[in-house]
Amino acid sequence: MKRITLFLMTNLGIVVLLGIMLNLFVEPWMAREGMHMNTTFILVLAAIFGMGGAFVSLAMSKMMAKRMTGAKVIDKPSNPSEQWLVDTVRRHARQAGIGMPEVAIYDAPEINAFATGMKRDDSLVAVSTGLLRQMSADEAEAVIGHEVAHIQNGDMVTLALIQGVLNTFVIVLSRVVGMFVDKVIFKNERGYGPGFWITVIFAQVVLGLLASMIVQWFSRQREYRADLGGAKFAGREKMVAALEKLKKNVEPSTLPEQVEAFGISGRVGTGIKRLMMSHPPLDDRIAALRERRYG
């Protein structure tokens, strides 16, 4: 709740500051130029849709993750492997001071796992069948610790709130730019012309891309923290061994993009694509982990 309250207040502060700037500088200038736009109304709508969309996605994340990956929740372990998985998640959850997450397995050849959920005490930890087949118990334990650390740190909520704040900026700024182009460049004097709508769509794509880069940067930073959490729960050498094993994983990720940011590893990119990576390179993660005294 502290994390949610902090970011809600941050978002509110940003919206208020943006509103003051629009009212003091943008609206008077627009009035002098004969342009009219209710920026206060747009701000309110932007905050509602920007934050609302992020929170709706977060609230549905657990249900959608299970549906998109075909993950089967273990209600009652049916074999020693499932029993070990449930016991390990329970032990790490107890260490982290969070409620017992739902535990699931999804069918995929690659080594991967993910955690999601809106609340620390009502979350989901899922592992792939490839992870259970290819990793040792020590390596799998570290991966589970990594995912539990995501829950403990509130990473899902944090990313949703960051996305909500950026959504608000994208919605507002794209309309300000659209109004400028429509009235100043196209000299439209009646309502909103084609220039406004075309510019808004184009600006939303460009600003949305920039916003995604910012979100992915935050996502990469939280991976380092989750690695430290996995090292704390399972041991540093186990976490390093797990990351080393991931380097040998030749199977591409089958996680849907909506879930991939919450996995233990993500797609690799080069050049500008690196800015859209949800996870840092594994070599960087291993180096960062070895420099810290955990485990």
PDB file of C-alpha atoms in Angstrom:
ATOM      1  CA  MET A   1       0.000   0.000   0.000  1.00  0.00           C
ATOM      2  CA  LYS A   2       2.897   2.404   0.681  1.00  0.00           C
ATOM      3  CA  ARG A   3       4.214   1.788  -2.830  1.00  0.00           C
ATOM      4  CA  ILE A   4       0.767   2.287  -4.391  1.00  0.00           C
ATOM      5  CA  THR A   5       0.109   5.435  -2.355  1.00  0.00           C
ATOM      6  CA  LEU A   6       3.523   6.886  -3.225  1.00  0.00           C
ATOM      7  CA  PHE A   7       3.077   6.430  -6.953  1.00  0.00           C
ATOM      8  CA  LEU A   8      -0.549   7.579  -6.924  1.00  0.00           C
ATOM      9  CA  MET A   9       0.545  10.760  -5.178  1.00  0.00           C
ATOM     10  CA  THR A  10       3.411  11.101  -7.644  1.00  0.00           C
ATOM     11  CA  ASN A  11       1.033  10.721 -10.572  1.00  0.00           C
ATOM     12  CA  LEU A  12      -1.398  13.207  -9.014  1.00  0.00           C
ATOM     13  CA  GLY A  13       1.440  15.682  -8.483  1.00  0.00           C
ATOM     14  CA  ILE A  14       2.588  15.304 -12.082  1.00  0.00           C
ATOM     15  CA  VAL A  15      -0.962  15.778 -13.389  1.00  0.00           C
ATOM     16  CA  VAL A  16      -1.440  18.887 -11.225  1.00  0.00           C
ATOM     17  CA  LEU A  17       1.918  20.329 -12.323  1.00  0.00           C
ATOM     18  CA  LEU A  18       1.163  19.586 -15.955  1.00  0.00           C
ATOM     19  CA  GLY A  19      -2.256  21.210 -15.523  1.00  0.00           C
ATOM     20  CA  ILE A  20      -0.726  24.362 -14.024  1.00  0.00           C
ATOM     21  CA  MET A  21       1.756  24.618 -16.898  1.00  0.00           C
ATOM     22  CA  LEU A  22      -1.000  24.167 -19.464  1.00  0.00           C
ATOM     23  CA  ASN A  23      -3.253  26.729 -17.779  1.00  0.00           C
ATOM     24  CA  LEU A  24      -0.498  29.315 -17.280  1.00  0.00           C
ATOM     25  CA  PHE A  25       1.371  28.992 -20.546  1.00  0.00           C
ATOM     26  CA  VAL A  26      -0.359  26.837 -23.155  1.00  0.00           C
ATOM     27  CA  GLU A  27      -3.978  27.984 -22.818  1.00  0.00           C
ATOM     28  CA  PRO A  28      -3.179  31.751 -22.795  1.00  0.00           C
ATOM     29  CA  TRP A  29      -0.986  31.317 -25.862  1.00  0.00           C
ATOM     30  CA  MET A  30      -3.692  29.299 -27.599  1.00  0.00           C
ATOM     31  CA  ALA A  31      -6.284  31.957 -26.724  1.00  0.00           C
ATOM     32  CA  ARG A  32      -4.096  34.679 -28.269  1.00  0.00           C
ATOM     33  CA  GLU A  33      -3.801  32.556 -31.403  1.00  0.00           C
ATOM     34  CA  GLY A  34      -7.550  32.012 -31.528  1.00  0.00           C
ATOM     35  CA  MET A  35      -7.351  28.373 -30.476  1.00  0.00           C
ATOM     36  CA  HIS A  36      -9.589  26.812 -27.842  1.00  0.00           C
ATOM     37  CA  MET A  37      -9.033  23.542 -25.979  1.00  0.00           C
ATOM     38  CA  ASN A  38     -10.271  22.563 -22.527  1.00  0.00           C
ATOM     39  CA  THR A  39      -6.952  21.303 -21.181  1.00  0.00           C
ATOM     40  CA  THR A  40      -8.377  20.682 -17.699  1.00  0.00           C
ATOM     41  CA  PHE A  41     -10.950  18.302 -19.142  1.00  0.00           C
ATOM     42  CA  ILE A  42      -8.273  16.559 -21.188  1.00  0.00           C
ATOM     43  CA  LEU A  43      -6.062  16.227 -18.112  1.00  0.00           C
ATOM     44  CA  VAL A  44      -8.830  14.586 -16.118  1.00  0.00           C
ATOM     45  CA  LEU A  45      -9.628  12.162 -18.940  1.00  0.00           C
ATOM     46  CA  ALA A  46      -5.937  11.434 -19.489  1.00  0.00           C
ATOM     47  CA  ALA A  47      -5.421  10.630 -15.810  1.00  0.00           C
ATOM     48  CA  ILE A  48      -8.491   8.385 -15.742  1.00  0.00           C
ATOM     49  CA  PHE A  49      -7.672   6.503 -18.930  1.00  0.00           C
ATOM     50  CA  GLY A  50      -3.904   6.536 -18.438  1.00  0.00           C
ATOM     51  CA  MET A  51      -3.934   5.175 -14.898  1.00  0.00           C
ATOM     52  CA  GLY A  52      -7.146   3.207 -15.376  1.00  0.00           C
ATOM     53  CA  GLY A  53      -5.794   1.277 -18.338  1.00  0.00           C
ATOM     54  CA  ALA A  54      -2.620   0.363 -16.477  1.00  0.00           C
ATOM     55  CA  PHE A  55      -4.510  -0.833 -13.400  1.00  0.00           C
ATOM     56  CA  VAL A  56      -7.098  -2.798 -15.378  1.00  0.00           C
ATOM     57  CA  SER A  57      -4.228  -4.618 -17.106  1.00  0.00           C
ATOM     58  CA  LEU A  58      -2.600  -5.311 -13.751  1.00  0.00           C
ATOM     59  CA  ALA A  59      -5.853  -6.518 -12.169  1.00  0.00           C
ATOM     60  CA  MET A  60      -6.353  -8.965 -15.045  1.00  0.00           C
ATOM     61  CA  SER A  61      -2.695  -9.992 -15.281  1.00  0.00           C
ATOM     62  CA  LYS A  62      -2.933 -13.218 -13.293  1.00  0.00           C
ATOM     63  CA  MET A  63      -5.999 -14.487 -15.124  1.00  0.00           C
ATOM     64  CA  MET A  64      -4.637 -13.468 -18.540  1.00  0.00           C
ATOM     65  CA  ALA A  65      -1.195 -14.968 -17.841  1.00  0.00           C
ATOM     66  CA  LYS A  66      -2.710 -18.341 -17.024  1.00  0.00           C
ATOM     67  CA  ARG A  67      -4.915 -18.213 -20.098  1.00  0.00           C
ATOM     68  CA  MET A  68      -2.205 -17.069 -22.538  1.00  0.00           C
ATOM     69  CA  THR A  69       0.426 -19.567 -21.368  1.00  0.00           C
ATOM     70  CA  GLY A  70      -1.927 -22.438 -20.572  1.00  0.00           C
ATOM     71  CA  ALA A  71      -0.464 -22.592 -17.063  1.00  0.00           C
ATOM     72  CA  LYS A  72      -2.038 -25.225 -14.824  1.00  0.00           C
ATOM     73  CA  VAL A  73      -2.292 -24.290 -11.153  1.00  0.00           C
ATOM     74  CA  ILE A  74      -1.166 -27.022  -8.772  1.00  0.00           C
ATOM     75  CA  ASP A  75      -4.093 -27.400  -6.385  1.00  0.00           C
ATOM     76  CA  LYS A  76      -2.760 -30.677  -5.034  1.00  0.00           C
ATOM     77  CA  PRO A  77       0.727 -31.953  -5.980  1.00  0.00           C
ATOM     78  CA  SER A  78       0.489 -35.193  -7.969  1.00  0.00           C
ATOM     79  CA  ASN A  79       4.183 -36.121  -8.062  1.00  0.00           C
ATOM     80  CA  PRO A  80       7.467 -35.405  -6.221  1.00  0.00           C
ATOM     81  CA  SER A  81       8.438 -32.673  -8.697  1.00  0.00           C
ATOM     82  CA  GLU A  82       5.235 -30.732  -8.108  1.00  0.00           C
ATOM     83  CA  GLN A  83       5.543 -31.234  -4.351  1.00  0.00           C
ATOM     84  CA  TRP A  84       9.104 -29.879  -4.403  1.00  0.00           C
ATOM     85  CA  LEU A  85       7.984 -26.875  -6.468  1.00  0.00           C
ATOM     86  CA  VAL A  86       5.139 -25.990  -4.085  1.00  0.00           C
ATOM     87  CA  ASP A  87       7.343 -26.476  -1.012  1.00  0.00           C
ATOM     88  CA  THR A  88      10.101 -24.284  -2.477  1.00  0.00           C
ATOM     89  CA  VAL A  89       7.706 -21.470  -3.344  1.00  0.00           C
ATOM     90  CA  ARG A  90       6.192 -21.690   0.146  1.00  0.00           C
ATOM     91  CA  ARG A  91       9.621 -21.518   1.798  1.00  0.00           C
ATOM     92  CA  HIS A  92      10.716 -18.495  -0.220  1.00  0.00           C
ATOM     93  CA  ALA A  93       7.358 -16.763   0.299  1.00  0.00           C
ATOM     94  CA  ARG A  94       7.750 -17.241   4.040  1.00  0.00           C
ATOM     95  CA  GLN A  95      11.267 -15.749   3.868  1.00  0.00           C
ATOM     96  CA  ALA A  96       9.926 -12.808   1.864  1.00  0.00           C
ATOM     97  CA  GLY A  97       7.030 -12.199   4.238  1.00  0.00           C
ATOM     98  CA  ILE A  98       4.343 -12.480   1.555  1.00  0.00           C
ATOM     99  CA  GLY A  99       1.255 -14.640   1.232  1.00  0.00           C
ATOM    100  CA  MET A 100       1.582 -18.019  -0.458  1.00  0.00           C
ATOM    101  CA  PRO A 101       1.303 -17.451  -4.239  1.00  0.00           C
ATOM    102  CA  GLU A 102      -0.552 -19.753  -6.581  1.00  0.00           C
ATOM    103  CA  VAL A 103       1.943 -22.180  -8.116  1.00  0.00           C
ATOM    104  CA  ALA A 104       1.587 -23.278 -11.731  1.00  0.00           C
ATOM    105  CA  ILE A 105       3.403 -25.123 -14.503  1.00  0.00           C
ATOM    106  CA  TYR A 106       3.069 -24.269 -18.199  1.00  0.00           C
ATOM    107  CA  ASP A 107       4.173 -26.375 -21.148  1.00  0.00           C
ATOM    108  CA  ALA A 108       7.089 -24.750 -22.984  1.00  0.00           C
ATOM    109  CA  PRO A 109      10.481 -26.068 -24.162  1.00  0.00           C
ATOM    110  CA  GLU A 110      12.560 -23.096 -22.967  1.00  0.00           C
ATOM    111  CA  ILE A 111      13.888 -22.446 -19.473  1.00  0.00           C
ATOM    112  CA  ASN A 112      11.660 -19.738 -18.051  1.00  0.00           C
ATOM    113  CA  ALA A 113       9.405 -18.730 -15.189  1.00  0.00           C
ATOM    114  CA  PHE A 114       7.316 -15.699 -14.327  1.00  0.00           C
ATOM    115  CA  ALA A 115       5.442 -14.069 -11.480  1.00  0.00           C
ATOM    116  CA  THR A 116       2.486 -11.723 -11.686  1.00  0.00           C
ATOM    117  CA  GLY A 117      -0.460 -10.433  -9.699  1.00  0.00           C
ATOM    118  CA  MET A 118      -1.835  -7.174  -8.359  1.00  0.00           C
ATOM    119  CA  LYS A 119      -1.205  -7.869  -4.661  1.00  0.00           C
ATOM    120  CA  ARG A 120       1.757  -9.316  -2.772  1.00  0.00           C
ATOM    121  CA  ASP A 121      -0.542 -11.751  -0.957  1.00  0.00           C
ATOM    122  CA  ASP A 122      -2.509 -12.813  -4.058  1.00  0.00           C
ATOM    123  CA  SER A 123       0.034 -13.556  -6.768  1.00  0.00           C
ATOM    124  CA  LEU A 124       1.113 -16.301  -9.157  1.00  0.00           C
ATOM    125  CA  VAL A 125       4.454 -18.033  -9.705  1.00  0.00           C
ATOM    126  CA  ALA A 126       4.654 -20.234 -12.800  1.00  0.00           C
ATOM    127  CA  VAL A 127       7.542 -22.253 -14.223  1.00  0.00           C
ATOM    128  CA  SER A 128       7.976 -23.893 -17.610  1.00  0.00           C
ATOM    129  CA  THR A 129       8.281 -27.612 -18.115  1.00  0.00           C
ATOM    130  CA  GLY A 130      11.602 -26.845 -19.826  1.00  0.00           C
ATOM    131  CA  LEU A 131      12.928 -25.329 -16.605  1.00  0.00           C
ATOM    132  CA  LEU A 132      11.963 -28.399 -14.578  1.00  0.00           C
ATOM    133  CA  ARG A 133      13.609 -30.713 -17.118  1.00  0.00           C
ATOM    134  CA  GLN A 134      16.838 -28.808 -17.735  1.00  0.00           C
ATOM    135  CA  MET A 135      17.718 -27.131 -14.437  1.00  0.00           C
ATOM    136  CA  SER A 136      19.105 -28.710 -11.324  1.00  0.00           C
ATOM    137  CA  ALA A 137      17.205 -28.330  -8.062  1.00  0.00           C
ATOM    138  CA  ASP A 138      19.636 -25.632  -6.899  1.00  0.00           C
ATOM    139  CA  GLU A 139      19.287 -23.630 -10.118  1.00  0.00           C
ATOM    140  CA  ALA A 140      15.497 -23.930 -10.122  1.00  0.00           C
ATOM    141  CA  GLU A 141      15.395 -22.871  -6.470  1.00  0.00           C
ATOM    142  CA  ALA A 142      17.269 -19.682  -7.338  1.00  0.00           C
ATOM    143  CA  VAL A 143      14.902 -18.912 -10.221  1.00  0.00           C
ATOM    144  CA  ILE A 144      11.918 -19.349  -7.919  1.00  0.00           C
ATOM    145  CA  GLY A 145      13.619 -17.037  -5.417  1.00  0.00           C
ATOM    146  CA  HIS A 146      14.046 -14.470  -8.208  1.00  0.00           C
ATOM    147  CA  GLU A 147      10.329 -14.580  -9.008  1.00  0.00           C
ATOM    148  CA  VAL A 148       9.308 -14.378  -5.352  1.00  0.00           C
ATOM    149  CA  ALA A 149      11.593 -11.341  -5.026  1.00  0.00           C
ATOM    150  CA  HIS A 150       9.623  -9.661  -7.836  1.00  0.00           C
ATOM    151  CA  ILE A 151       6.477 -10.126  -5.762  1.00  0.00           C
ATOM    152  CA  GLN A 152       8.138  -8.975  -2.548  1.00  0.00           C
ATOM    153  CA  ASN A 153       9.442  -5.825  -4.285  1.00  0.00           C
ATOM    154  CA  GLY A 154       6.027  -5.026  -5.759  1.00  0.00           C
ATOM    155  CA  ASP A 155       7.523  -4.878  -9.248  1.00  0.00           C
ATOM    156  CA  MET A 156       4.270  -5.577 -11.079  1.00  0.00           C
ATOM    157  CA  VAL A 157       2.534  -2.673  -9.327  1.00  0.00           C
ATOM    158  CA  THR A 158       5.528  -0.389  -9.843  1.00  0.00           C
ATOM    159  CA  LEU A 159       5.644  -1.002 -13.605  1.00  0.00           C
ATOM    160  CA  ALA A 160       1.881  -0.518 -13.896  1.00  0.00           C
ATOM    161  CA  LEU A 161       2.082   2.806 -12.073  1.00  0.00           C
ATOM    162  CA  ILE A 162       5.015   4.010 -14.169  1.00  0.00           C
ATOM    163  CA  GLN A 163       3.108   3.022 -17.288  1.00  0.00           C
ATOM    164  CA  GLY A 164       0.042   4.891 -16.000  1.00  0.00           C
ATOM    165  CA  VAL A 165       2.006   8.095 -15.427  1.00  0.00           C
ATOM    166  CA  LEU A 166       3.532   7.895 -18.902  1.00  0.00           C
ATOM    167  CA  ASN A 167       0.147   7.121 -20.462  1.00  0.00           C
ATOM    168  CA  THR A 168      -1.143  10.385 -18.982  1.00  0.00           C
ATOM    169  CA  PHE A 169       1.692  12.346 -20.584  1.00  0.00           C
ATOM    170  CA  VAL A 170       1.206  10.651 -23.959  1.00  0.00           C
ATOM    171  CA  ILE A 171      -2.530  11.384 -24.059  1.00  0.00           C
ATOM    172  CA  VAL A 172      -2.159  15.053 -23.059  1.00  0.00           C
ATOM    173  CA  LEU A 173       0.917  15.978 -25.070  1.00  0.00           C
ATOM    174  CA  SER A 174      -0.305  14.274 -28.254  1.00  0.00           C
ATOM    175  CA  ARG A 175      -3.444  16.434 -28.165  1.00  0.00           C
ATOM    176  CA  VAL A 176      -1.523  19.631 -27.486  1.00  0.00           C
ATOM    177  CA  VAL A 177       0.740  18.884 -30.458  1.00  0.00           C
ATOM    178  CA  GLY A 178      -2.300  17.986 -32.572  1.00  0.00           C
ATOM    179  CA  MET A 179      -4.004  21.274 -31.773  1.00  0.00           C
ATOM    180  CA  PHE A 180      -0.851  23.238 -32.614  1.00  0.00           C
ATOM    181  CA  VAL A 181      -0.420  21.551 -35.992  1.00  0.00           C
ATOM    182  CA  ASP A 182      -4.122  21.848 -36.850  1.00  0.00           C
ATOM    183  CA  LYS A 183      -4.459  25.542 -36.018  1.00  0.00           C
ATOM    184  CA  VAL A 184      -1.002  26.991 -36.720  1.00  0.00           C
ATOM    185  CA  ILE A 185       0.193  24.938 -39.677  1.00  0.00           C
ATOM    186  CA  PHE A 186      -3.070  23.956 -41.370  1.00  0.00           C
ATOM    187  CA  LYS A 187      -4.818  27.199 -40.319  1.00  0.00           C
ATOM    188  CA  ASN A 188      -8.008  25.361 -39.411  1.00  0.00           C
ATOM    189  CA  GLU A 189     -10.417  27.694 -37.595  1.00  0.00           C
ATOM    190  CA  ARG A 190     -13.440  25.433 -37.102  1.00  0.00           C
ATOM    191  CA  GLY A 191     -13.343  22.644 -34.562  1.00  0.00           C
ATOM    192  CA  TYR A 192     -10.851  19.836 -35.112  1.00  0.00           C
ATOM    193  CA  GLY A 193      -9.713  19.246 -38.652  1.00  0.00           C
ATOM    194  CA  PRO A 194      -7.947  16.275 -40.233  1.00  0.00           C
ATOM    195  CA  GLY A 195      -4.596  17.777 -39.245  1.00  0.00           C
ATOM    196  CA  PHE A 196      -5.513  17.425 -35.577  1.00  0.00           C
ATOM    197  CA  TRP A 197      -6.552  13.779 -35.739  1.00  0.00           C
ATOM    198  CA  ILE A 198      -3.679  12.678 -37.979  1.00  0.00           C
ATOM    199  CA  THR A 199      -1.142  14.459 -35.776  1.00  0.00           C
ATOM    200  CA  VAL A 200      -2.652  13.026 -32.575  1.00  0.00           C
ATOM    201  CA  ILE A 201      -2.365   9.479 -33.931  1.00  0.00           C
ATOM    202  CA  PHE A 202       1.210  10.040 -35.127  1.00  0.00           C
ATOM    203  CA  ALA A 203       2.232  11.755 -31.860  1.00  0.00           C
ATOM    204  CA  GLN A 204       0.716   8.958 -29.773  1.00  0.00           C
ATOM    205  CA  VAL A 205       2.732   6.372 -31.698  1.00  0.00           C
ATOM    206  CA  VAL A 206       5.999   8.313 -31.309  1.00  0.00           C
ATOM    207  CA  LEU A 207       5.427   9.322 -27.676  1.00  0.00           C
ATOM    208  CA  GLY A 208       4.132   5.838 -26.876  1.00  0.00           C
ATOM    209  CA  LEU A 209       7.358   4.352 -28.250  1.00  0.00           C
ATOM    210  CA  LEU A 210       9.430   6.704 -26.096  1.00  0.00           C
ATOM    211  CA  ALA A 211       7.260   5.837 -23.082  1.00  0.00           C
ATOM    212  CA  SER A 212       7.830   2.117 -23.720  1.00  0.00           C
ATOM    213  CA  MET A 213      11.585   2.700 -23.724  1.00  0.00           C
ATOM    214  CA  ILE A 214      11.326   4.357 -20.317  1.00  0.00           C
ATOM    215  CA  VAL A 215       9.193   1.511 -18.939  1.00  0.00           C
ATOM    216  CA  GLN A 216      11.659  -1.074 -20.265  1.00  0.00           C
ATOM    217  CA  TRP A 217      14.543   0.791 -18.635  1.00  0.00           C
ATOM    218  CA  PHE A 218      12.780   0.515 -15.286  1.00  0.00           C
ATOM    219  CA  SER A 219      12.050  -3.147 -16.050  1.00  0.00           C
ATOM    220  CA  ARG A 220      15.747  -3.832 -16.582  1.00  0.00           C
ATOM    221  CA  GLN A 221      16.653  -2.183 -13.279  1.00  0.00           C
ATOM    222  CA  ARG A 222      14.173  -4.315 -11.340  1.00  0.00           C
ATOM    223  CA  GLU A 223      15.739  -7.468 -12.806  1.00  0.00           C
ATOM    224  CA  TYR A 224      18.992  -6.677 -11.022  1.00  0.00           C
ATOM    225  CA  ARG A 225      17.071  -6.296  -7.750  1.00  0.00           C
ATOM    226  CA  ALA A 226      15.217  -9.563  -8.296  1.00  0.00           C
ATOM    227  CA  ASP A 227      18.527 -11.352  -8.959  1.00  0.00           C
ATOM    228  CA  LEU A 228      19.764 -10.064  -5.608  1.00  0.00           C
ATOM    229  CA  GLY A 229      16.560 -11.325  -4.021  1.00  0.00           C
ATOM    230  CA  GLY A 230      17.057 -14.759  -5.565  1.00  0.00           C
ATOM    231  CA  ALA A 231      20.629 -14.775  -4.245  1.00  0.00           C
ATOM    232  CA  LYS A 232      19.393 -13.804  -0.786  1.00  0.00           C
ATOM    233  CA  PHE A 233      16.751 -16.544  -0.663  1.00  0.00           C
ATOM    234  CA  ALA A 234      18.645 -19.390  -2.350  1.00  0.00           C
ATOM    235  CA  GLY A 235      22.315 -18.393  -2.270  1.00  0.00           C
ATOM    236  CA  ARG A 236      24.443 -16.286  -4.580  1.00  0.00           C
ATOM    237  CA  GLU A 237      26.236 -19.185  -6.266  1.00  0.00           C
ATOM    238  CA  LYS A 238      22.920 -20.878  -7.017  1.00  0.00           C
ATOM    239  CA  MET A 239      21.625 -17.668  -8.606  1.00  0.00           C
ATOM    240  CA  VAL A 240      24.794 -17.268 -10.662  1.00  0.00           C
ATOM    241  CA  ALA A 241      24.559 -20.911 -11.764  1.00  0.00           C
ATOM    242  CA  ALA A 242      20.937 -20.363 -12.799  1.00  0.00           C
ATOM    243  CA  LEU A 243      21.867 -17.346 -14.930  1.00  0.00           C
ATOM    244  CA  GLU A 244      24.760 -19.280 -16.471  1.00  0.00           C
ATOM    245  CA  LYS A 245      22.343 -22.070 -17.382  1.00  0.00           C
ATOM    246  CA  LEU A 246      20.034 -19.512 -18.985  1.00  0.00           C
ATOM    247  CA  LYS A 247      22.919 -18.470 -21.261  1.00  0.00           C
ATOM    248  CA  LYS A 248      22.907 -22.001 -22.670  1.00  0.00           C
ATOM    249  CA  ASN A 249      19.166 -21.918 -23.284  1.00  0.00           C
ATOM    250  CA  VAL A 250      18.811 -22.073 -27.079  1.00  0.00           C
ATOM    251  CA  GLU A 251      15.026 -22.166 -27.158  1.00  0.00           C
ATOM    252  CA  PRO A 252      13.389 -18.793 -27.927  1.00  0.00           C
ATOM    253  CA  SER A 253      10.966 -17.425 -25.369  1.00  0.00           C
ATOM    254  CA  THR A 254       7.360 -18.450 -25.943  1.00  0.00           C
ATOM    255  CA  LEU A 255       5.981 -16.096 -23.302  1.00  0.00           C
ATOM    256  CA  PRO A 256       3.469 -13.583 -24.698  1.00  0.00           C
ATOM    257  CA  GLU A 257       4.718  -9.983 -24.673  1.00  0.00           C
ATOM    258  CA  GLN A 258       2.195  -9.096 -21.952  1.00  0.00           C
ATOM    259  CA  VAL A 259       3.893 -11.578 -19.604  1.00  0.00           C
ATOM    260  CA  GLU A 260       7.478 -11.604 -20.870  1.00  0.00           C
ATOM    261  CA  ALA A 261       8.590  -8.666 -18.693  1.00  0.00           C
ATOM    262  CA  PHE A 262       7.807 -10.792 -15.624  1.00  0.00           C
ATOM    263  CA  GLY A 263       9.850 -13.798 -16.775  1.00  0.00           C
ATOM    264  CA  ILE A 264      13.325 -14.799 -15.618  1.00  0.00           C
ATOM    265  CA  SER A 265      14.719 -13.936 -19.063  1.00  0.00           C
ATOM    266  CA  GLY A 266      13.551 -12.057 -22.141  1.00  0.00           C
ATOM    267  CA  ARG A 267      14.367 -11.556 -25.795  1.00  0.00           C
ATOM    268  CA  VAL A 268      17.832 -10.321 -26.737  1.00  0.00           C
ATOM    269  CA  GLY A 269      18.195  -7.219 -28.884  1.00  0.00           C
ATOM    270  CA  THR A 270      21.019  -5.314 -30.570  1.00  0.00           C
ATOM    271  CA  GLY A 271      21.353  -1.661 -31.502  1.00  0.00           C
ATOM    272  CA  ILE A 272      18.230   0.361 -30.838  1.00  0.00           C
ATOM    273  CA  LYS A 273      16.368  -2.862 -29.986  1.00  0.00           C
ATOM    274  CA  ARG A 274      18.373  -2.974 -26.746  1.00  0.00           C
ATOM    275  CA  LEU A 275      16.289  -0.006 -25.583  1.00  0.00           C
ATOM    276  CA  MET A 276      13.171  -2.177 -25.827  1.00  0.00           C
ATOM    277  CA  MET A 277      14.605  -5.138 -23.900  1.00  0.00           C
ATOM    278  CA  SER A 278      12.744  -5.949 -20.682  1.00  0.00           C
ATOM    279  CA  HIS A 279      15.795  -7.752 -19.258  1.00  0.00           C
ATOM    280  CA  PRO A 280      19.480  -6.777 -19.160  1.00  0.00           C
ATOM    281  CA  PRO A 281      21.990  -9.058 -20.944  1.00  0.00           C
ATOM    282  CA  LEU A 282      22.745 -12.131 -18.843  1.00  0.00           C
ATOM    283  CA  ASP A 283      26.463 -11.313 -18.698  1.00  0.00           C
ATOM    284  CA  ASP A 284      25.643  -7.934 -17.155  1.00  0.00           C
ATOM    285  CA  ARG A 285      23.351  -9.568 -14.600  1.00  0.00           C
ATOM    286  CA  ILE A 286      25.977 -12.127 -13.619  1.00  0.00           C
ATOM    287  CA  ALA A 287      28.660  -9.442 -13.270  1.00  0.00           C
ATOM    288  CA  ALA A 288      26.369  -7.281 -11.130  1.00  0.00           C
ATOM    289  CA  LEU A 289      25.476 -10.233  -8.944  1.00  0.00           C
ATOM    290  CA  ARG A 290      29.088 -11.242  -8.357  1.00  0.00           C
ATOM    291  CA  GLU A 291      29.897  -7.705  -7.182  1.00  0.00           C
ATOM    292  CA  ARG A 292      27.322  -7.886  -4.384  1.00  0.00           C
ATOM    293  CA  ARG A 293      27.704  -9.881  -1.179  1.00  0.00           C
ATOM    294  CA  TYR A 294      24.588 -12.020  -1.074  1.00  0.00           C
ATOM    295  CA  GLY A 295      24.264 -15.721  -0.397  1.00  0.00           C
TER     296      GLY A 295
END
